[in-house]
PDB file of C-alpha atoms and ligand atoms in Angstrom:
ATOM      1  CA  MET A   1      79.868 114.836  81.570  1.00  0.00           C
ATOM      2  CA  GLU A   2      81.326 113.217  84.640  1.00  0.00           C
ATOM      3  CA  LYS A   3      84.668 114.693  85.883  1.00  0.00           C
ATOM      4  CA  ARG A   4      87.531 112.347  85.762  1.00  0.00           C
ATOM      5  CA  VAL A   5      89.474 111.862  89.047  1.00  0.00           C
ATOM      6  CA  PRO A   6      93.594 112.502  88.674  1.00  0.00           C
ATOM      7  CA  ILE A   7      95.593 109.890  89.816  1.00  0.00           C
ATOM      8  CA  ALA A   8      99.668 110.458  89.538  1.00  0.00           C
ATOM      9  CA  ILE A   9     101.849 107.680  88.568  1.00  0.00           C
ATOM     10  CA  GLY A  10     105.511 107.334  88.308  1.00  0.00           C
ATOM     11  CA  ALA A  11     108.261 104.626  88.011  1.00  0.00           C
ATOM     12  CA  ASP A  12     111.999 104.283  87.551  1.00  0.00           C
ATOM     13  CA  HIS A  13     113.434 101.945  84.897  1.00  0.00           C
ATOM     14  CA  GLY A  14     112.726  98.757  87.336  1.00  0.00           C
ATOM     15  CA  GLY A  15     109.122  99.729  87.052  1.00  0.00           C
ATOM     16  CA  PHE A  16     108.745 101.213  83.641  1.00  0.00           C
ATOM     17  CA  GLU A  17     107.260  98.399  81.993  1.00  0.00           C
ATOM     18  CA  LEU A  18     104.636  97.808  84.690  1.00  0.00           C
ATOM     19  CA  LYS A  19     103.810 101.520  84.683  1.00  0.00           C
ATOM     20  CA  GLU A  20     103.150 101.026  81.217  1.00  0.00           C
ATOM     21  CA  GLU A  21     100.683  98.138  81.851  1.00  0.00           C
ATOM     22  CA  ILE A  22      98.905  99.895  84.626  1.00  0.00           C
ATOM     23  CA  LYS A  23      98.178 103.095  82.763  1.00  0.00           C
ATOM     24  CA  PRO A  24      95.170 101.862  80.499  1.00  0.00           C
ATOM     25  CA  LEU A  25      93.818  99.850  83.483  1.00  0.00           C
ATOM     26  CA  LEU A  26      93.546 103.402  85.109  1.00  0.00           C
ATOM     27  CA  GLU A  27      92.183 105.045  82.099  1.00  0.00           C
ATOM     28  CA  GLU A  28      89.533 102.502  81.937  1.00  0.00           C
ATOM     29  CA  LEU A  29      88.899 102.732  85.570  1.00  0.00           C
ATOM     30  CA  GLY A  30      87.680 106.570  85.019  1.00  0.00           C
ATOM     31  CA  PHE A  31      90.829 108.134  86.071  1.00  0.00           C
ATOM     32  CA  THR A  32      92.874 110.764  84.385  1.00  0.00           C
ATOM     33  CA  VAL A  33      96.491 109.623  84.433  1.00  0.00           C
ATOM     34  CA  ILE A  34      99.357 112.224  85.373  1.00  0.00           C
ATOM     35  CA  ASP A  35     102.616 110.171  84.511  1.00  0.00           C
ATOM     36  CA  VAL A  36     105.843 111.560  85.716  1.00  0.00           C
ATOM     37  CA  GLY A  37     107.931 109.292  84.003  1.00  0.00           C
ATOM     38  CA  THR A  38     110.360 107.856  83.546  1.00  0.00           C
ATOM     39  CA  VAL A  39     110.094 107.386  79.760  1.00  0.00           C
ATOM     40  CA  SER A  40     112.072 104.458  79.306  1.00  0.00           C
ATOM     41  CA  ARG A  41     114.092 101.396  80.676  1.00  0.00           C
ATOM     42  CA  GLU A  42     117.229 103.626  80.812  1.00  0.00           C
ATOM     43  CA  SER A  43     118.581 103.670  83.980  1.00  0.00           C
ATOM     44  CA  VAL A  44     117.422 106.750  86.293  1.00  0.00           C
ATOM     45  CA  HIS A  45     117.381 107.468  90.232  1.00  0.00           C
ATOM     46  CA  TYR A  46     113.990 106.312  91.650  1.00  0.00           C
ATOM     47  CA  PRO A  47     114.008 109.381  94.592  1.00  0.00           C
ATOM     48  CA  SER A  48     113.408 112.089  91.682  1.00  0.00           C
ATOM     49  CA  PHE A  49     110.291 109.986  90.712  1.00  0.00           C
ATOM     50  CA  ALA A  50     108.909 109.152  93.901  1.00  0.00           C
ATOM     51  CA  ALA A  51     109.290 112.450  94.957  1.00  0.00           C
ATOM     52  CA  ARG A  52     107.139 113.929  92.005  1.00  0.00           C
ATOM     53  CA  VAL A  53     104.240 111.923  93.027  1.00  0.00           C
ATOM     54  CA  ALA A  54     104.654 112.436  96.630  1.00  0.00           C
ATOM     55  CA  ARG A  55     104.533 115.899  96.129  1.00  0.00           C
ATOM     56  CA  LEU A  56     101.206 115.973  94.078  1.00  0.00           C
ATOM     57  CA  ILE A  57      99.820 113.876  97.004  1.00  0.00           C
ATOM     58  CA  SER A  58     101.064 115.833  99.845  1.00  0.00           C
ATOM     59  CA  SER A  59      99.745 119.215  98.278  1.00  0.00           C
ATOM     60  CA  GLY A  60      96.555 117.581  97.522  1.00  0.00           C
ATOM     61  CA  GLU A  61      96.848 118.013  93.698  1.00  0.00           C
ATOM     62  CA  VAL A  62      95.865 114.271  93.788  1.00  0.00           C
ATOM     63  CA  GLN A  63      94.358 111.868  96.085  1.00  0.00           C
ATOM     64  CA  LYS A  64      96.237 109.174  95.190  1.00  0.00           C
ATOM     65  CA  GLY A  65      99.321 107.852  93.421  1.00  0.00           C
ATOM     66  CA  ILE A  66     101.033 104.684  92.323  1.00  0.00           C
ATOM     67  CA  LEU A  67     104.903 104.433  92.265  1.00  0.00           C
ATOM     68  CA  ILE A  68     106.867 101.469  91.027  1.00  0.00           C
ATOM     69  CA  CYS A  69     110.392 100.388  91.142  1.00  0.00           C
ATOM     70  CA  GLY A  70     112.341  97.322  91.096  1.00  0.00           C
ATOM     71  CA  THR A  71     111.309  96.146  94.547  1.00  0.00           C
ATOM     72  CA  GLY A  72     108.825  99.070  95.500  1.00  0.00           C
ATOM     73  CA  ILE A  73     111.101  99.791  98.764  1.00  0.00           C
ATOM     74  CA  GLY A  74     113.045 102.994  97.346  1.00  0.00           C
ATOM     75  CA  MET A  75     109.748 104.349  96.161  1.00  0.00           C
ATOM     76  CA  SER A  76     108.043 103.829  99.709  1.00  0.00           C
ATOM     77  CA  ILE A  77     110.859 104.925 101.665  1.00  0.00           C
ATOM     78  CA  VAL A  78     111.000 108.007  99.522  1.00  0.00           C
ATOM     79  CA  ALA A  79     107.203 108.594  99.445  1.00  0.00           C
ATOM     80  CA  ASN A  80     106.714 108.276 103.256  1.00  0.00           C
ATOM     81  CA  ARG A  81     108.947 111.128 103.825  1.00  0.00           C
ATOM     82  CA  PHE A  82     106.463 113.568 102.471  1.00  0.00           C
ATOM     83  CA  PRO A  83     103.817 115.243 104.858  1.00  0.00           C
ATOM     84  CA  GLY A  84     100.505 113.221 104.421  1.00  0.00           C
ATOM     85  CA  VAL A  85     101.684 110.637 102.166  1.00  0.00           C
ATOM     86  CA  ARG A  86     100.982 107.128 103.284  1.00  0.00           C
ATOM     87  CA  ALA A  87     102.905 105.007 101.050  1.00  0.00           C
ATOM     88  CA  ALA A  88     102.025 101.188 101.144  1.00  0.00           C
ATOM     89  CA  LEU A  89     104.431  98.617  99.520  1.00  0.00           C
ATOM     90  CA  CYS A  90     101.995  95.933  98.572  1.00  0.00           C
ATOM     91  CA  HIS A  91     102.787  92.537  97.116  1.00  0.00           C
ATOM     92  CA  ASP A  92      99.507  90.536  97.131  1.00  0.00           C
ATOM     93  CA  LEU A  93      95.795  91.310  97.601  1.00  0.00           C
ATOM     94  CA  TYR A  94      95.370  91.092 101.120  1.00  0.00           C
ATOM     95  CA  THR A  95      98.055  93.983 101.971  1.00  0.00           C
ATOM     96  CA  ALA A  96      96.640  96.073  99.297  1.00  0.00           C
ATOM     97  CA  ILE A  97      92.938  95.626 100.739  1.00  0.00           C
ATOM     98  CA  MET A  98      94.195  96.250 104.375  1.00  0.00           C
ATOM     99  CA  SER A  99      96.311  99.141 103.472  1.00  0.00           C
ATOM    100  CA  ARG A 100      93.257 100.878 102.233  1.00  0.00           C
ATOM    101  CA  ARG A 101      91.035  99.615 105.095  1.00  0.00           C
ATOM    102  CA  HIS A 102      93.249 100.083 108.001  1.00  0.00           C
ATOM    103  CA  ASN A 103      95.988 102.765 106.703  1.00  0.00           C
ATOM    104  CA  ASP A 104      94.105 104.973 104.314  1.00  0.00           C
ATOM    105  CA  ALA A 105      96.777 104.490 102.152  1.00  0.00           C
ATOM    106  CA  ASN A 106      97.032 107.227  99.436  1.00  0.00           C
ATOM    107  CA  CYS A 107     100.269 105.910  97.680  1.00  0.00           C
ATOM    108  CA  LEU A 108     100.625 102.302  96.295  1.00  0.00           C
ATOM    109  CA  ALA A 109     104.181 101.068  95.905  1.00  0.00           C
ATOM    110  CA  LEU A 110     104.676  97.878  93.493  1.00  0.00           C
ATOM    111  CA  GLY A 111     107.722  95.987  92.658  1.00  0.00           C
ATOM    112  CA  GLY A 112     108.060  95.648  89.026  1.00  0.00           C
ATOM    113  CA  ARG A 113     110.865  93.074  89.446  1.00  0.00           C
ATOM    114  CA  ILE A 114     108.777  91.137  91.786  1.00  0.00           C
ATOM    115  CA  LEU A 115     105.041  90.903  90.244  1.00  0.00           C
ATOM    116  CA  GLY A 116     103.582  89.550  87.339  1.00  0.00           C
ATOM    117  CA  LYS A 117     101.602  92.052  85.350  1.00  0.00           C
ATOM    118  CA  GLU A 118      98.106  90.390  86.067  1.00  0.00           C
ATOM    119  CA  LEU A 119      98.511  90.173  89.635  1.00  0.00           C
ATOM    120  CA  ALA A 120     100.084  93.708  89.906  1.00  0.00           C
ATOM    121  CA  LYS A 121      96.743  95.085  87.918  1.00  0.00           C
ATOM    122  CA  GLU A 122      94.528  93.238  90.221  1.00  0.00           C
ATOM    123  CA  ILE A 123      96.136  94.719  93.030  1.00  0.00           C
ATOM    124  CA  VAL A 124      95.604  98.350  91.557  1.00  0.00           C
ATOM    125  CA  ARG A 125      92.398  97.393  90.916  1.00  0.00           C
ATOM    126  CA  VAL A 126      91.307  96.170  94.470  1.00  0.00           C
ATOM    127  CA  TRP A 127      93.453  98.982  96.049  1.00  0.00           C
ATOM    128  CA  LEU A 128      91.567 101.818  94.056  1.00  0.00           C
ATOM    129  CA  GLU A 129      88.362 100.142  94.810  1.00  0.00           C
ATOM    130  CA  THR A 130      88.585  99.470  98.883  1.00  0.00           C
ATOM    131  CA  PRO A 131      87.145 101.988 100.960  1.00  0.00           C
ATOM    132  CA  PHE A 132      88.956 103.329 104.408  1.00  0.00           C
ATOM    133  CA  ASP A 133      87.186 101.704 107.355  1.00  0.00           C
ATOM    134  CA  GLY A 134      87.591 104.739 109.618  1.00  0.00           C
ATOM    135  CA  GLY A 135      86.933 104.385 113.346  1.00  0.00           C
ATOM    136  CA  ARG A 136      89.538 103.416 115.571  1.00  0.00           C
ATOM    137  CA  HIS A 137      91.890 103.458 112.468  1.00  0.00           C
ATOM    138  CA  ARG A 138      91.034 107.262 112.018  1.00  0.00           C
ATOM    139  CA  ASP A 139      92.361 107.964 115.353  1.00  0.00           C
ATOM    140  CA  ARG A 140      95.558 106.212 114.600  1.00  0.00           C
ATOM    141  CA  LEU A 141      95.915 108.052 111.369  1.00  0.00           C
ATOM    142  CA  CYS A 142      95.569 111.698 113.618  1.00  0.00           C
ATOM    143  CA  MET A 143      98.458 110.168 115.704  1.00  0.00           C
ATOM    144  CA  ILE A 144     100.732 109.946 112.911  1.00  0.00           C
ATOM    145  CA  GLU A 145      99.803 113.667 111.738  1.00  0.00           C
ATOM    146  CA  GLU A 146     100.589 114.470 115.175  1.00  0.00           C
ATOM    147  CA  LEU A 147     104.090 112.876 114.807  1.00  0.00           C
ATOM    148  CA  GLU A 148     104.529 114.660 111.689  1.00  0.00           C
ATOM    149  CA  ARG A 149     103.799 118.073 112.989  1.00  0.00           C
ATOM    150  CA  GLU A 150     105.892 117.319 116.139  1.00  0.00           C
ATOM    151  CA  LEU A 151     109.057 116.257 113.963  1.00  0.00           C
ATOM    152  CA  GLY A 152     108.533 119.031 111.780  1.00  0.00           C
ATOM    153  CA  ARG A 153     108.558 121.723 114.795  1.00  0.00           C
ATOM    154  CA  ALA A 154     111.582 119.837 115.979  1.00  0.00           C
ATOM    155  CA  HIS A 155     113.084 120.107 112.469  1.00  0.00           C
ATOM    156  CA  GLU A 156     112.374 123.951 112.284  1.00  0.00           C
ATOM    157  CA  GLY A 157     114.206 124.299 115.931  1.00  0.00           C
ATOM    158  CA  GLU A 158     117.454 122.673 114.535  1.00  0.00           C
TER     159      GLU A 158
HETATM  160  C1  RB5 B   1     117.217  99.826  90.427  1.00  0.00           C
HETATM  161  O1  RB5 B   1     118.146  99.133  90.048  1.00  0.00           O
HETATM  162  C2  RB5 B   1     116.544  99.379  91.746  1.00  0.00           C
HETATM  163  O2  RB5 B   1     117.458  99.414  92.943  1.00  0.00           O
HETATM  164  C3  RB5 B   1     115.355 100.080  92.245  1.00  0.00           C
HETATM  165  O3  RB5 B   1     114.366  99.907  91.070  1.00  0.00           O
HETATM  166  C4  RB5 B   1     114.361  99.906  93.599  1.00  0.00           C
HETATM  167  O4  RB5 B   1     114.356  98.491  93.553  1.00  0.00           O
HETATM  168  C5  RB5 B   1     114.913 100.414  94.683  1.00  0.00           C
HETATM  169  O5  RB5 B   1     114.381 100.480  95.709  1.00  0.00           O
END
């Protein structure tokens, strides 16, 4: 039997409803969904949920993750603090495609209060289906990794 690839998804109260819409699509596309919460519309703090998904990506436990808050901004700010996480806030199909082709984004941030559910699902679909272009874009990702190492060393020396 074909092994299903795990994908992590997390949301705060501003993204909860969209998260519930997206989960069946992910199953349909052949993923095993790791839902880190939240589990209701009750107000919660988005950094906790962003960190749960970002840790799974950063540790290599999952290759990709999806984060949803009201705007997607808070989620992307938090996720991009984790080494190896490249979170892209996408409000349309073009940014979703380019975030994969040029940035090899491994985390998709969405605004639950911005996107209609059908557009959001289409963004998820194209984001998951679009490959990384590689080539010169890989060199730029290597530069980001070098910056991460440099900043990590500076942090250790504090
Ligand atoms: C919560 O009200 C809201 O601030 C949050 O969902 C998100 O949009 C933050 O960036």
